[in-house]
Amino acid sequence: MAENDIKLDFERHERLGFDEAILSAGKSTEHLIAILKKAGDRSLLLTRLDQDALAALPTALTERIDYEPLSRTGFFGPVAAPSGTKEIAIVTAGTSDVRVSREAARTLAYYGTPCLEISDVGVAGLWRLMERIDEIKRHRVVIAVAGLDAALPSVVGGLVPGLVIAVPTSTGYGAARGGETALFSSLVSCAPGMVVVNIDNGYGAACAALRALQGGSK
Amino acid sequence: MAENDIKLDFERHERLGFDEAILSAGKSTEHLIAILKKAGDRSLLLTRLDQDALAALPTALTERIDYEPLSRTGFFGPVAAPSGTKEIAIVTAGTSDVRVSREAARTLAYYGTPCLEISDVGVAGLWRLMERIDEIKRHRVVIAVAGLDAALPSVVGGLVPGLVIAVPTSTGYGAARGGETALFSSLVSCAPGMVVVNIDNGYGAACAALRALQGGSK
Amino acid sequence: MAENDIKLDFERHERLGFDEAILSAGKSTEHLIAILKKAGDRSLLLTRLDQDALAALPTALTERIDYEPLSRTGFFGPVAAPSGTKEIAIVTAGTSDVRVSREAARTLAYYGTPCLEISDVGVAGLWRLMERIDEIKRHRVVIAVAGLDAALPSVVGGLVPGLVIAVPTSTGYGAARGGETALFSSLVSCAPGMVVVNIDNGYGAACAALRALQGGSK
Amino acid sequence: MAENDIKLDFERHERLGFDEAILSAGKSTEHLIAILKKAGDRSLLLTRLDQDALAALPTALTERIDYEPLSRTGFFGPVAAPSGTKEIAIVTAGTSDVRVSREAARTLAYYGTPCLEISDVGVAGLWRLMERIDEIKRHRVVIAVAGLDAALPSVVGGLVPGLVIAVPTSTGYGAARGGETALFSSLVSCAPGMVVVNIDNGYGAACAALRALQGGSK
Amino acid sequence: MAENDIKLDFERHERLGFDEAILSAGKSTEHLIAILKKAGDRSLLLTRLDQDALAALPTALTERIDYEPLSRTGFFGPVAAPSGTKEIAIVTAGTSDVRVSREAARTLAYYGTPCLEISDVGVAGLWRLMERIDEIKRHRVVIAVAGLDAALPSVVGGLVPGLVIAVPTSTGYGAARGGETALFSSLVSCAPGMVVVNIDNGYGAACAALRALQGGSK
Amino acid sequence: MAENDIKLDFERHERLGFDEAILSAGKSTEHLIAILKKAGDRSLLLTRLDQDALAALPTALTERIDYEPLSRTGFFGPVAAPSGTKEIAIVTAGTSDVRVSREAARTLAYYGTPCLEISDVGVAGLWRLMERIDEIKRHRVVIAVAGLDAALPSVVGGLVPGLVIAVPTSTGYGAARGGETALFSSLVSCAPGMVVVNIDNGYGAACAALRALQGGSK
Amino acid sequence: MAENDIKLDFERHERLGFDEAILSAGKSTEHLIAILKKAGDRSLLLTRLDQDALAALPTALTERIDYEPLSRTGFFGPVAAPSGTKEIAIVTAGTSDVRVSREAARTLAYYGTPCLEISDVGVAGLWRLMERIDEIKRHRVVIAVAGLDAALPSVVGGLVPGLVIAVPTSTGYGAARGGETALFSSLVSCAPGMVVVNIDNGYGAACAALRALQGGSK
Amino acid sequence: MAENDIKLDFERHERLGFDEAILSAGKSTEHLIAILKKAGDRSLLLTRLDQDALAALPTALTERIDYEPLSRTGFFGPVAAPSGTKEIAIVTAGTSDVRVSREAARTLAYYGTPCLEISDVGVAGLWRLMERIDEIKRHRVVIAVAGLDAALPSVVGGLVPGLVIAVPTSTGYGAARGGETALFSSLVSCAPGMVVVNIDNGYGAACAALRALQGGSK
């Protein structure tokens, strides 16, 4: 991977309000090093960075990375301090889905945006969700993370008035089809006006929430 | 269609506890007449019988058919009078799914088995279901009919202890994929021990409920 | 269809900020009449209402319906007058997609929400989009409607900072797969933070935009 | 995985008649430990627990687990002693499917429910099934486990009057499509009233059988 | 359709032992007339010829066609008289599948090859098949026609020693997937050495049987 | 795997003319040992037996196995000596497909049936096939093994009069879809009367050829 | 359809060397009229224009359209006279595919580009292709049109040195899957360097051929 | 793998203008050695040759291989020196796609054909593409490599007049479906006359470009 194969989109922040993130999965160590060198003093969000891939980087780089293993995210360089009130809630169906919802939370943290995280409130135990629903519905954006039949986003979408972003996950086997069942199920949710991102894409859901909060260009 | 192409399974009742039903869709008028003649004095349940197909039959046959248009079912010959308490509940998500749940109810009626029918209790308006849940959960078998994301069977399955049979329906468009999304969603329901029948197969759900109630051979 | 098969969710507005809409496709004339009677003096939004289905209704009902044929939408009863500034833009790739984008625009109109509509700006003629991009990017929410390869939402998503809602359409044949190609393409858009609704679901995109603007419960 | 990411549904037994089971596949050692600690003195059924995952747990926990390797199930804590007559039969097509049928049998054992297990009676050697069919048909519920073309459940469903639960398995290659062929084949079985659970889901089939036996709430 | 767009393969009989057949579906009346004219005095087998398409042809042509409506086949010109003993059996699962098995029988008749036809012996009523199995197994080739779960070919394949050709049919709905379930199910049959042709392709099964009987070139 | 989970079908040879084969893939070492012990002095054909799986067996068993690594087949116990003339030809498109065609050849060898094997005659170099076609067409059965677009079976099927059995292979990537493209392509071959077996199923093709040669029961 | 919903891309010719074509299918009569009026004196190519849609246009417009029914193409306004030598050959597998190859030929005719058309040379009768192959291989571009197994493009691709563009067609049923089998088969052709366009897209193949001949901008 | 299982197509160059390439993936070391020995003094292009597979070859062979790791290509023996002007441009969307575009560039290099390579110009940062578009559009052939939504080929196809060959890549996860989304998206591109090769098939795109440049046989 020669250096001129890489053109980081440093103007993205100005244009869209957030930086280019680096999807680390599928990139070689050599490739990741070239990207981090190109970044120089700028901060970068690294997603899907396996612990093995992290360990393979030179220490001079890893010591500049704030890594969280469950979400496999790394902050390269300093990030914004959290500020403002919580306008985004993240609710998660099962504990196996937390790897995805944590990616969303970490993406928000990278931009200094605080959020409420509530886990393990899948509808198989509906009372767990109902206990928290009044708190959840006060948020402008709700990110609902669920695999399998993705019943959680539908139930949430029928109860809260803000923007509901469904994140289908690849949790499950057989007819779960690697998350496609949750994806299609979310797309045809009986709750009106739900929107959907790609399977396991916690990063994308967070970016969408940031877009919804920041609005258009001035 | 020569008559010796048709061999009705009249021994089925003795073996399984219910008769052969005639799936009318895809059969020609000539074919249906041959079947009804072969039946003679025995009763038959006709499913997926369109009004046009009914109208094409000779009057001598149609006047022996008790027809219900929404479910497209016909009872050929006399059927059993309803008897016993209601041990089966049928709950339906949307009004577009009633064509399927009514097929289940009519199949039960053919066998003289009473049931409770509750419609339009999809989870987008969760309160509609919650008002009735205590009544529903007292039944030994609950048939839950829903298309789209099939969130209803999952919510029901998490709240009632009896056998829950999900019937996915072909309601919806696009990512509903003709009912496959509801089918897969039901198969990976987060509620434990749910069972599933084919898309739009109200007849099959009713037969399964009858099997659950009647148990093994003596 | 007996009347007690229908339970309209009149509390939805209070809960979510918008009413239940009636997806007319697949419902019989008898069924539609029962719904409109149940509505009484309340207003309803009718979607996917074919001209034939409209014509089959009694005059007493049709004269209360404000119908628009391209989007196949009807307003039953009075709707809110447009108020406020335009915070939502709707951009459409090809003229065959306008049936979908118009459904979104009509849904917004039903709620008195004005929007900017721009048609036929697919990326095969990129200059048509570029001429308008500065105007588009000032909106808080952009609904991007496209079939085929759905390149339009990706290009828009890379240029505007607000919430971008992709609406894949069923335009095209063969590998377009009834809109699934546009759907999947939007879900994996190279533009970060794009969200997606079901194929041809202009109504859902408008509801999502309304959710984004109105935020959480107070 | 922080402890407050985990909310076990201990009320499930009261509601549904059986406990929450822990699908161990895809959960980290840390995650499993947190769950078992949260369980405390309560018993738990662990499914899809690989021997490697078991070995990675601390001895203090493993010595409380009764493990069976073929089904990859573990009983954490004491389980009910078997009681009552056998009302459930489990029949299996090929020896490669026993890993799934054993999961069903172990789930029943966890709840103290005895069952009849018959293996290697696939229809390629039809006489093997016919020798046992009179014994099988006396059971209230028959769980039929088969991969490939899933012909076994169809043949069984045509011969026994009780509830027949088909469990498609992922046995096979190519057109077996990871079990989807067996799944679809079971869903369209020519035997009336068959019900189906997810691919390889022996646990779900057992829960469904328990639901059928226990009936509704009192 | 100009005449030089058509090049009939009259040498096929010499090469392969059977003639080119004309798949009539999807061909215009003009196109069919051009083909029949090109054939001149040679005989042709017409498949998938709807009665409407037949009626649209000029009388001078239709009176040379021996038409059978259930299979939608036509013999254009004289065909061989039946000769030899029956070496091919055709067994059919349900009456809705006879349209396909009859196409196979008619193709054999076109070549003067007699066969045994047995209908309505699907495995849901296994005794119907078992009564005839000794007769069936004496044939060198057995064509087994079935839709839905295609259990019939599997059971037959486990009981007869000759070549078994499965013909999946498009009978059924939902998870039957237009015959794909029967197709995949036949391809992974638990019976060894079964072969499969395209969905609803009775013509192809008959040609395969003829190939098996005639063997290689001399 | 307890021994009574295994019921070998030793009567199969009498019924069908060939023995049960053991698909070794997916079976544990313990499971394989149990099967071989149950076989005792009888011979068995082992398919898909990886070298690692072979090496894990005890020497007392491996020394009774005649193993061929490319096809991953093993003969357990003595096999029949080759006898008779070659009536079966196996033609293979690419060298990556030989693993499958060799499985067919080995299966025939197990039953003492000689065959002609011709490799690397895919149609991208059509002359390679044409040089041998006269020799090929004299055989009663031709097994044509090809992945990718499976053009070889179609070309062969248009040139030879005997039974042509297509074996699609999983060779290739991307749109080859693990062999499904070759499978579907073979099923709709423009050559009439071609039959198809499962992807990579050389064993099944050989069994089908044996069925075609041996015919019905006497 | 208001007129400002339509923005024809009249600059396309200057940019790409060819005009915008109008895919008529799925457009209303009102919509087509608006487009033709907007075109004014400019010429337009209309594709997929059914005879009914043509007949519904006002005479003032239809008399300016040169229509060809098999390909369903119309030339609106004058077109270029044919000039230059034939550098493009179009070969077609079956007569049912001519509707697609003729669309390609008509597109070339619209731009005054002559071509060689050869029909009914599918590989089931290989000699028909071989008779013409020397003539075909002299062309710079060969468009190969075939449905079913798409064996024709593969054979052609192995014999000619120029650019080979495969056009899969939707001819066939069952496993032909509406042309997807031909599409995937072409994409994995064993002939190196073959390129593919969408199913039934004769227009696209012709445009690609024009691109290949005209090369880059000056 | 016996040597007579391998028949290299050395006449291909004469026929098509380029040699047979060896797809190394899925071939054993023994198999690769046999091929290279058969090649003798002739040059060969090796594709998809993993570094492990390379390292497993004997030194006598590896020292004759010019290997490039990112594209996993090897030149066995001497290759042509670059000559002529650059008529082919290769543009790539993301850095993860360079492994594919480099395979195309290396294939061209093997034949002595120079090309322009431009990386990381995906449309999420549209300005990066626009800066180079005038340079790109002067080439006779443009190979556009992109995964995910494949928006790059569409944008390029709308701006350049030469032949545009889209190479979809398997970059991405979830709804990217291993590259199928990019594949289908390219096939229905809104840019007219785009052609497509198999997923990740850089080699095939280069061969197609060579075909377009060299034209028909003389």
XYZ file of C-alpha atoms in Angstrom, chain A residues 122-126 130 148-151 154-155 158-159 173-177 180-181 184-192, chain B residues 122-126 130 148-151 154-155 158-159 173-177 180-181 184-192:
60
model
C -35.639 -6.912 24.804
C -39.370 -7.466 24.557
C -39.232 -11.106 25.721
C -39.251 -9.449 29.164
C -41.409 -6.484 28.311
C -41.743 -0.454 30.350
C -33.202 -11.749 15.890
C -36.762 -10.523 15.248
C -35.960 -6.893 16.069
C -39.167 -6.512 18.048
C -41.052 -1.692 16.786
C -42.284 -1.500 20.348
C -44.885 2.852 18.854
C -44.227 4.572 22.189
C -28.209 -18.254 13.948
C -30.173 -20.089 11.264
C -33.165 -18.008 10.215
C -31.492 -14.932 11.729
C -29.450 -15.031 8.505
C -30.853 -9.863 7.513
C -34.002 -10.927 9.326
C -35.869 -6.545 6.955
C -38.007 -6.702 10.066
C -36.938 -3.177 11.051
C -37.598 -1.882 7.537
C -41.211 -3.060 7.675
C -41.807 -2.164 11.291
C -45.416 -1.561 12.136
C -44.295 1.620 13.925
C -44.499 4.590 11.524
C -50.631 -5.084 16.652
C -47.859 -3.721 18.863
C -47.736 -0.296 17.201
C -50.631 0.409 19.600
C -49.444 -1.770 22.451
C -52.365 -5.150 27.000
C -44.583 -7.093 8.412
C -42.160 -7.402 11.349
C -44.300 -9.962 13.193
C -43.695 -8.225 16.500
C -42.931 -12.142 20.042
C -44.687 -9.903 22.529
C -43.169 -13.375 26.205
C -46.414 -12.986 28.146
C -44.649 -4.614 0.349
C -40.960 -4.165 -0.433
C -38.865 -5.529 2.409
C -41.888 -7.511 3.628
C -40.923 -9.851 0.768
C -40.768 -14.007 4.276
C -39.694 -11.256 6.655
C -38.041 -15.465 9.460
C -38.789 -12.961 12.194
C -41.149 -15.424 13.876
C -38.620 -18.238 13.580
C -36.029 -16.230 15.506
C -38.444 -14.694 17.970
C -36.843 -13.647 21.213
C -39.726 -15.407 23.012
C -38.746 -19.001 23.834
